[in-house]
Short mmCIF file of C-alpha atoms in Angstrom, two decimals:
data_model
loop_
_atom_site.label_atom_id
_atom_site.label_comp_id
_atom_site.label_asym_id
_atom_site.label_seq_id
_atom_site.Cartn_x
_atom_site.Cartn_y
_atom_site.Cartn_z
CA MET B 27 47.51 -29.82 -15.27
CA GLU B 28 45.08 -30.14 -12.26
CA ARG B 29 46.76 -31.42 -9.28
CA LYS B 30 45.37 -34.82 -7.72
CA PHE B 31 45.24 -35.05 -4.09
CA ASN B 32 46.09 -37.82 -1.74
CA ASP B 33 45.60 -38.50 1.68
CA LEU B 34 47.54 -41.62 2.86
CA HIS B 35 46.23 -41.76 6.49
CA ILE B 36 42.79 -42.42 7.20
CA TYR B 37 41.10 -44.91 9.58
CA SER B 38 37.92 -46.91 9.23
CA ASN B 39 35.90 -48.88 11.81
CA LEU B 40 37.48 -51.94 10.92
CA SER B 41 40.55 -50.63 12.46
CA ILE B 42 40.36 -47.50 15.44
CA GLY B 43 38.15 -45.24 13.22
CA GLN B 44 34.44 -44.34 13.50
CA ASN B 45 33.34 -44.76 10.09
CA SER B 46 32.46 -47.04 7.70
CA VAL B 47 34.68 -47.68 4.21
CA ALA B 48 31.53 -46.41 2.40
CA ASP B 49 31.37 -43.15 4.22
CA ILE B 50 34.92 -42.43 4.10
CA ILE B 51 34.71 -42.87 0.25
CA LYS B 52 31.71 -40.86 -0.30
CA THR B 53 33.36 -37.90 1.86
CA ALA B 54 36.64 -38.40 -0.03
CA GLU B 55 35.11 -38.14 -3.16
CA SER B 56 33.24 -35.12 -2.10
CA LEU B 57 36.41 -33.35 -0.76
CA GLY B 58 37.95 -33.91 -4.59
CA PHE B 59 40.53 -36.59 -3.59
CA SER B 60 42.04 -38.83 -6.07
CA SER B 61 43.54 -41.50 -4.03
CA ILE B 62 43.21 -42.18 -0.34
CA CYS B 63 44.89 -44.88 1.66
CA ILE B 64 42.90 -46.64 4.41
CA ILE B 65 45.04 -47.56 7.25
CA ASP B 66 45.06 -50.63 9.83
CA HIS B 67 46.57 -49.61 13.40
CA ILE B 68 48.59 -52.71 14.59
CA LYS B 69 49.44 -52.10 18.38
CA ASP B 70 52.71 -54.30 19.21
CA LYS B 71 52.25 -58.02 18.24
CA ASN B 72 48.71 -57.71 17.46
CA LYS B 73 47.24 -59.25 14.08
CA ASP B 74 46.46 -57.12 11.27
CA ASN B 75 42.90 -56.80 9.70
CA LEU B 76 44.19 -56.19 6.25
CA ASP B 77 42.14 -59.14 4.45
CA ASN B 78 38.84 -57.84 6.06
CA LEU B 79 39.63 -54.43 4.89
CA ARG B 80 40.62 -55.51 1.57
CA GLU B 81 37.39 -57.24 0.98
CA GLU B 82 35.34 -54.36 2.18
CA ILE B 83 36.98 -52.14 -0.02
CA LEU B 84 36.10 -54.04 -3.04
CA LYS B 85 32.49 -54.33 -2.33
CA HIS B 86 32.41 -50.43 -3.44
CA LYS B 87 32.55 -49.24 -6.95
CA THR B 88 33.98 -45.91 -7.19
CA ASP B 89 36.90 -43.76 -9.26
CA LEU B 90 38.83 -43.12 -6.22
CA GLU B 91 42.11 -45.31 -6.05
CA ILE B 92 42.28 -46.69 -2.72
CA TYR B 93 45.19 -48.25 -1.11
CA THR B 94 45.73 -50.39 2.15
CA GLY B 95 48.12 -49.81 4.67
CA VAL B 96 49.23 -50.42 8.44
CA GLU B 97 50.46 -48.22 11.11
CA ILE B 98 52.50 -50.11 13.25
CA SER B 99 52.64 -48.72 16.71
CA THR B 100 55.26 -49.91 19.24
CA GLU B 101 57.87 -49.03 21.75
CA ASP B 102 60.22 -51.84 20.60
CA PRO B 103 62.56 -51.44 17.46
CA GLU B 104 62.53 -55.22 17.59
CA ILE B 105 58.74 -55.78 17.16
CA MET B 106 58.69 -52.84 14.62
CA ARG B 107 61.27 -54.78 12.38
CA LEU B 108 59.29 -58.13 12.90
CA GLN B 109 56.09 -56.35 11.84
CA ILE B 110 57.60 -54.75 8.75
CA LYS B 111 58.94 -57.93 7.67
CA ARG B 112 55.92 -59.80 8.18
CA LEU B 113 53.59 -57.22 6.58
CA ARG B 114 55.64 -55.16 3.88
CA ASP B 115 54.36 -57.88 1.22
CA ARG B 116 50.81 -57.57 2.18
CA ALA B 117 50.35 -53.61 2.86
CA ASP B 118 50.86 -51.01 0.30
CA ILE B 119 52.04 -48.50 2.50
CA ILE B 120 53.94 -48.90 6.23
CA ILE B 121 53.50 -46.19 8.43
CA VAL B 122 55.49 -46.22 11.72
CA SER B 123 53.71 -44.35 14.69
CA GLY B 124 56.71 -42.19 16.02
CA GLY B 125 56.89 -40.55 19.19
CA SER B 126 59.59 -42.27 21.08
CA SER B 127 63.14 -41.65 20.02
CA LYS B 128 63.93 -45.02 19.68
CA ILE B 129 61.27 -45.69 17.10
CA ASN B 130 61.91 -42.73 15.53
CA ARG B 131 65.48 -43.41 14.73
CA ALA B 132 64.65 -47.00 13.90
CA ALA B 133 62.01 -45.88 11.38
CA VAL B 134 64.31 -43.36 9.24
CA GLU B 135 66.93 -46.10 9.31
CA ASN B 136 64.81 -48.49 7.56
CA PRO B 137 64.24 -48.14 3.93
CA LYS B 138 61.16 -50.29 4.28
CA VAL B 139 59.31 -47.72 6.09
CA ASP B 140 57.07 -45.21 3.90
CA ILE B 141 56.13 -42.67 6.55
CA LEU B 142 57.17 -41.93 9.83
CA ALA B 143 54.01 -40.57 11.61
CA HIS B 144 54.02 -37.69 13.79
CA PRO B 145 57.61 -37.85 15.29
CA GLU B 146 56.85 -35.02 17.52
CA ARG B 147 53.69 -36.61 19.71
CA GLY B 148 53.99 -36.63 23.19
CA ARG B 149 57.31 -35.13 23.34
CA LYS B 150 58.63 -32.04 24.75
CA ASP B 151 60.98 -31.47 21.37
CA SER B 152 60.45 -32.02 17.64
CA GLY B 153 61.26 -35.88 17.77
CA ILE B 154 64.06 -35.63 15.02
CA ASP B 155 67.57 -34.34 14.72
CA ASN B 156 69.47 -33.77 11.70
CA VAL B 157 71.19 -36.94 11.56
CA MET B 158 67.78 -38.60 11.51
CA ALA B 159 66.47 -36.05 8.78
CA LYS B 160 69.71 -37.13 6.79
CA LEU B 161 68.78 -40.60 7.10
CA ALA B 162 64.98 -40.10 6.35
CA PHE B 163 66.25 -38.66 3.04
CA GLU B 164 68.63 -41.42 2.17
CA ASN B 165 66.43 -44.29 2.81
CA GLY B 166 63.20 -42.24 1.25
CA VAL B 167 61.03 -42.13 4.69
CA ALA B 168 58.73 -39.40 4.67
CA ILE B 169 58.18 -37.26 7.61
CA GLU B 170 54.50 -36.65 8.31
CA LEU B 171 52.61 -33.55 9.05
CA ASN B 172 49.53 -34.84 10.92
CA PHE B 173 46.43 -32.56 10.62
CA LYS B 174 44.30 -34.77 13.35
CA PHE B 175 46.92 -33.43 15.98
CA VAL B 176 46.55 -29.64 15.04
CA LEU B 177 42.96 -30.16 14.97
CA HIS B 178 42.10 -31.64 18.05
CA SER B 179 44.24 -29.33 19.92
CA TYR B 180 43.92 -25.88 21.59
CA ARG B 181 45.86 -23.05 22.62
CA LYS B 182 49.17 -23.71 24.36
CA VAL B 183 49.27 -27.41 23.20
CA ARG B 184 48.66 -26.65 19.53
CA ALA B 185 51.25 -23.81 19.51
CA HIS B 186 53.61 -26.33 20.86
CA MET B 187 52.62 -28.74 18.25
CA LEU B 188 53.02 -26.35 15.60
CA SER B 189 56.28 -25.06 16.73
CA HIS B 190 57.61 -28.79 16.69
CA MET B 191 56.00 -29.50 13.03
CA ARG B 192 58.06 -26.15 12.01
CA THR B 193 61.25 -27.37 13.30
CA ASN B 194 60.89 -30.82 11.50
CA ILE B 195 59.96 -28.91 8.14
CA ILE B 196 63.34 -26.87 8.64
CA LEU B 197 65.20 -29.94 9.08
CA ALA B 198 63.42 -31.90 6.55
CA LYS B 199 64.03 -29.02 3.97
CA LYS B 200 67.54 -28.70 4.87
CA TYR B 201 68.41 -32.37 4.35
CA LYS B 202 65.71 -32.75 1.55
CA ALA B 203 63.93 -35.35 3.43
CA PRO B 204 60.25 -35.55 1.90
CA ILE B 205 57.45 -34.26 3.79
CA VAL B 206 53.90 -35.35 3.55
CA ILE B 207 50.82 -34.04 4.85
CA THR B 208 47.85 -36.14 6.09
CA SER B 209 44.62 -35.85 7.67
CA GLY B 210 45.14 -38.81 9.92
CA ALA B 211 41.37 -38.90 10.30
CA GLU B 212 39.77 -41.34 12.72
CA SER B 213 36.27 -39.61 11.60
CA ILE B 214 34.94 -38.55 8.35
CA PHE B 215 34.73 -34.91 10.22
CA ASP B 216 38.24 -34.98 10.51
CA MET B 217 39.01 -35.18 6.74
CA ARG B 218 39.83 -31.94 4.92
CA ALA B 219 40.27 -31.19 1.15
CA GLY B 220 43.85 -31.17 -0.23
CA ARG B 221 44.04 -27.72 -0.70
CA GLU B 222 42.89 -26.96 2.78
CA LEU B 223 45.42 -29.23 4.39
CA ALA B 224 48.25 -27.34 2.14
CA SER B 225 47.14 -24.28 3.19
CA LEU B 226 47.85 -25.24 7.10
CA GLY B 227 51.28 -26.34 5.77
CA ALA B 228 51.78 -22.86 4.18
CA LEU B 229 51.23 -21.47 7.37
CA ILE B 230 54.40 -23.24 9.26
CA ASN B 231 57.44 -22.95 7.12
CA LEU B 232 56.43 -24.41 3.73
CA GLU B 233 56.06 -22.69 0.59
CA LEU B 234 52.73 -23.07 -0.85
CA SER B 235 54.02 -25.22 -3.73
CA GLU B 236 56.09 -27.31 -1.49
CA ALA B 237 52.73 -27.96 0.88
CA LEU B 238 50.80 -28.51 -2.29
CA ASN B 239 53.75 -31.20 -3.31
CA ALA B 240 53.52 -32.57 0.27
CA ILE B 241 49.55 -33.60 -0.32
CA SER B 242 50.03 -34.40 -4.09
CA SER B 243 53.21 -35.56 -5.64
CA ILE B 244 55.02 -36.75 -2.72
CA PRO B 245 52.14 -39.14 -1.71
CA GLU B 246 52.15 -40.52 -5.54
CA ASP B 247 55.75 -40.99 -5.18
CA ILE B 248 55.62 -43.03 -1.84
CA ILE B 249 52.91 -45.18 -3.63
CA ILE B 250 55.26 -45.73 -6.53
CA HIS B 251 58.20 -46.40 -4.54
CA ALA B 252 56.18 -48.84 -2.17
CA LYS B 253 55.21 -50.80 -5.23
CA LYS B 254 58.72 -50.99 -6.19
CA VAL B 255 59.76 -52.24 -2.81
CA LYS B 256 56.97 -54.89 -2.98
CA ASP B 257 58.33 -56.47 -6.09
CA LYS B 258 60.28 -59.73 -5.38
CA ASN B 259 63.18 -58.45 -7.84
CA TYR B 260 63.78 -55.47 -5.55
CA ILE B 261 66.95 -56.11 -3.21
CA MET B 262 67.92 -52.19 -2.11
CA SER B 263 67.91 -48.78 -3.61
CA GLY B 264 69.41 -48.94 -7.01
CA VAL B 265 70.18 -52.73 -7.03
CA GLU B 266 67.33 -55.11 -8.44
CA VAL B 267 67.36 -58.24 -10.18
CA VAL B 268 66.88 -58.03 -14.17
CA LYS B 269 66.02 -61.13 -16.13
CA LYS B 270 68.12 -61.76 -19.25
CA GLU B 271 65.27 -61.25 -21.47
CA ASP B 272 64.50 -58.02 -20.29
CA MET B 273 68.15 -56.75 -20.84
CA MET W 29 24.22 16.39 4.60
CA VAL W 30 25.89 12.99 4.93
CA MET W 31 29.79 13.63 5.24
CA SER W 32 31.71 10.67 3.36
CA ILE W 33 35.54 10.08 3.16
CA ASN W 34 37.11 9.83 -0.04
CA ARG W 35 38.15 6.46 -1.53
CA LEU W 36 41.62 5.27 -0.90
CA LEU W 37 43.74 5.96 -3.89
CA PRO W 38 44.07 3.42 -6.08
CA THR W 39 47.64 2.24 -5.40
CA MET W 40 46.53 2.29 -1.70
CA GLU W 41 43.49 -0.01 -2.23
CA ILE W 42 43.51 -3.28 -0.66
CA ARG W 43 43.47 -6.16 -3.41
CA GLU W 44 40.85 -8.48 -2.12
CA ARG W 45 39.94 -12.24 -2.86
CA TYR W 46 36.34 -13.72 -2.45
CA ILE W 47 36.51 -17.27 -0.68
CA VAL W 48 33.56 -19.34 -1.10
CA PHE W 49 32.89 -21.97 1.30
CA LYS W 50 30.53 -24.69 1.68
CA ILE W 51 29.61 -26.59 5.11
CA ILE W 52 29.38 -30.29 4.60
CA SER W 53 26.89 -31.41 7.16
CA ASP W 54 23.32 -33.16 7.32
CA LYS W 55 22.11 -29.73 9.19
CA ASN W 56 21.58 -26.26 8.37
CA TYR W 57 23.34 -23.47 10.10
CA SER W 58 22.31 -20.02 10.83
CA LEU W 59 24.23 -16.72 9.51
CA GLU W 60 24.80 -15.71 12.97
CA ASP W 61 26.37 -19.33 14.32
CA THR W 62 28.32 -19.53 10.99
CA VAL W 63 29.92 -16.25 11.20
CA LYS W 64 30.23 -16.03 15.46
CA THR W 65 32.39 -19.70 14.69
CA ILE W 66 34.44 -18.46 11.56
CA TRP W 67 35.42 -15.69 13.78
CA SER W 68 36.37 -17.34 16.63
CA SER W 69 38.39 -19.86 14.80
CA ILE W 70 40.34 -16.93 12.90
CA LEU W 71 41.11 -15.03 16.27
CA GLN W 72 41.94 -18.16 17.92
CA LEU W 73 44.71 -18.94 15.42
CA PHE W 74 45.98 -15.59 14.60
CA GLY W 75 44.79 -13.38 17.47
CA GLU W 76 43.34 -9.75 17.19
CA VAL W 77 46.33 -7.98 15.54
CA GLY W 78 47.11 -10.92 13.20
CA SER W 79 43.43 -11.02 11.79
CA SER W 80 43.35 -7.21 11.64
CA GLU W 81 45.57 -7.65 8.67
CA PHE W 82 42.99 -9.99 6.86
CA HIS W 83 40.18 -7.38 6.38
CA ILE W 84 37.75 -10.11 6.77
CA TRP W 85 34.20 -9.46 5.77
CA ILE W 86 31.30 -12.31 5.55
CA PRO W 87 28.38 -10.61 3.36
CA ALA W 88 25.32 -11.72 4.87
CA ASN W 89 22.93 -11.45 1.89
CA LEU W 90 25.09 -14.05 0.04
CA TYR W 91 25.03 -16.70 2.68
CA ASN W 92 22.81 -19.35 2.03
CA GLU W 93 21.17 -21.29 4.93
CA ASN W 94 19.52 -24.07 2.82
CA THR W 95 22.80 -24.98 0.84
CA ASN W 96 25.20 -23.79 3.78
CA THR W 97 27.17 -21.82 1.50
CA GLY W 98 28.90 -18.34 1.68
CA ILE W 99 31.68 -16.03 0.97
CA ILE W 100 34.52 -14.63 3.10
CA ARG W 101 36.05 -11.52 1.62
CA CYS W 102 39.85 -10.97 2.51
CA SER W 103 42.86 -9.26 1.66
CA HIS W 104 44.59 -11.15 -1.34
CA ASP W 105 47.87 -11.87 0.67
CA TYR W 106 45.96 -13.71 3.21
CA VAL W 107 44.12 -16.38 1.56
CA GLN W 108 45.98 -19.46 2.94
CA GLN W 109 45.81 -18.05 6.52
CA VAL W 110 42.02 -17.57 6.11
CA ARG W 111 41.63 -20.95 4.57
CA ALA W 112 43.58 -22.60 7.14
CA ALA W 113 41.71 -21.15 10.02
CA ILE W 114 38.07 -22.24 8.71
CA ALA W 115 39.83 -25.76 8.07
CA LEU W 116 40.18 -25.97 11.80
CA ILE W 117 36.83 -25.34 12.44
CA ARG W 118 35.19 -28.82 14.12
CA ASN W 119 32.08 -27.96 15.05
CA ILE W 120 29.07 -25.60 15.42
CA ASP W 121 26.89 -26.16 18.86
CA HIS W 122 28.80 -29.58 19.08
CA GLU W 123 27.51 -30.90 15.80
CA PRO W 124 30.77 -32.16 14.04
CA LEU W 125 31.09 -30.89 10.26
CA ILE W 126 33.35 -30.08 7.39
CA PHE W 127 34.24 -26.60 6.07
CA LYS W 128 35.29 -27.07 2.48
CA THR W 129 36.32 -24.24 0.00
CA LEU W 130 34.84 -24.39 -3.20
CA GLY W 131 37.19 -21.96 -4.67
CA VAL W 132 38.53 -18.30 -4.78
CA THR W 133 38.08 -15.51 -6.91
CA GLY W 134 39.01 -12.03 -7.60
CA THR W 135 35.39 -10.42 -7.72
CA MET W 136 32.28 -11.00 -6.04
CA ARG W 137 30.43 -11.41 -9.47
CA SER W 138 32.61 -14.46 -10.42
CA ALA W 139 32.25 -15.85 -6.94
CA LYS W 140 28.27 -15.62 -7.19
CA ASP W 141 28.14 -16.97 -11.19
CA LYS W 142 30.58 -19.70 -10.54
CA PHE W 143 29.58 -21.27 -7.17
CA LEU W 144 26.59 -19.68 -5.81
CA THR W 145 24.18 -19.63 -8.81
CA VAL W 146 21.89 -22.72 -9.47
CA LYS W 147 22.50 -23.93 -13.33
#
């Protein structure tokens, strides 16, 4: 069976990206993706632009499955929790922009978060430790390997970035936390085909099959899990309200 | 008389793979620019000693400037490394572009037949 590739982290010009939704769809089709998620970047307490994004997506006819998500970028865990509460029902996927220790910890502790993006950004260490990796597994929060940061860095910075990613992969593999590879594209020229993203993962401590899963089956699981969490009957992992007729 | 060296023993031969690539861009790029960019990306990512293991060769006659498609030959153990290196190319002459791998084949003939022949 042929693998279906999914890129869960792309920005359009309705957020911080440079290209229109139409351009993104065209490029994703030519790169052979089966689904993509267009992300709205929300800084601190700002309001989202999800309705406009969804309207824009509906204008285009395509075979691609297109999801909408938000990336919450803040330094305050309390604001992060409030934004998640407000947006969980409206967005398909919730990404928390990692970097600071407080946010990384708060994100992996929260089962309503789908992806912790770039936990190593702007740090001198990898951003997660063994406790956080264990929490990520327990709460089903995927650790992201963001291709954009590798693409836009050079020499020393890129080497540091890759070495932090290696540490995160070792931790995630040891504690069985899900790893997801995304392009993090702000422009269509940051997008790459699924196998290319996987080959980059295969260079840094991932087996090729694991790297391919990180861009195909794990994103699919995240989408399925996110749909489940949005359901009103869902309370927590393993606890759901079941109607009498269904039993 | 031209002296030639003997071929390597069959067991010692390097097994090769052919990566067919396409540059997604509005512009057309010359062979010279493309080869220079591919090599600089591979050297930047893996260094001189690292890339010496890849046995890279980019056949000039198979690069098509009109369609921006070509072939990179490399050792079969290092396909992922070469793929990653060409995925990290962002631009040629400050023009942004996407390097896409169309496929990987075991022989040059199948690379030509499958990906480079206009049907």
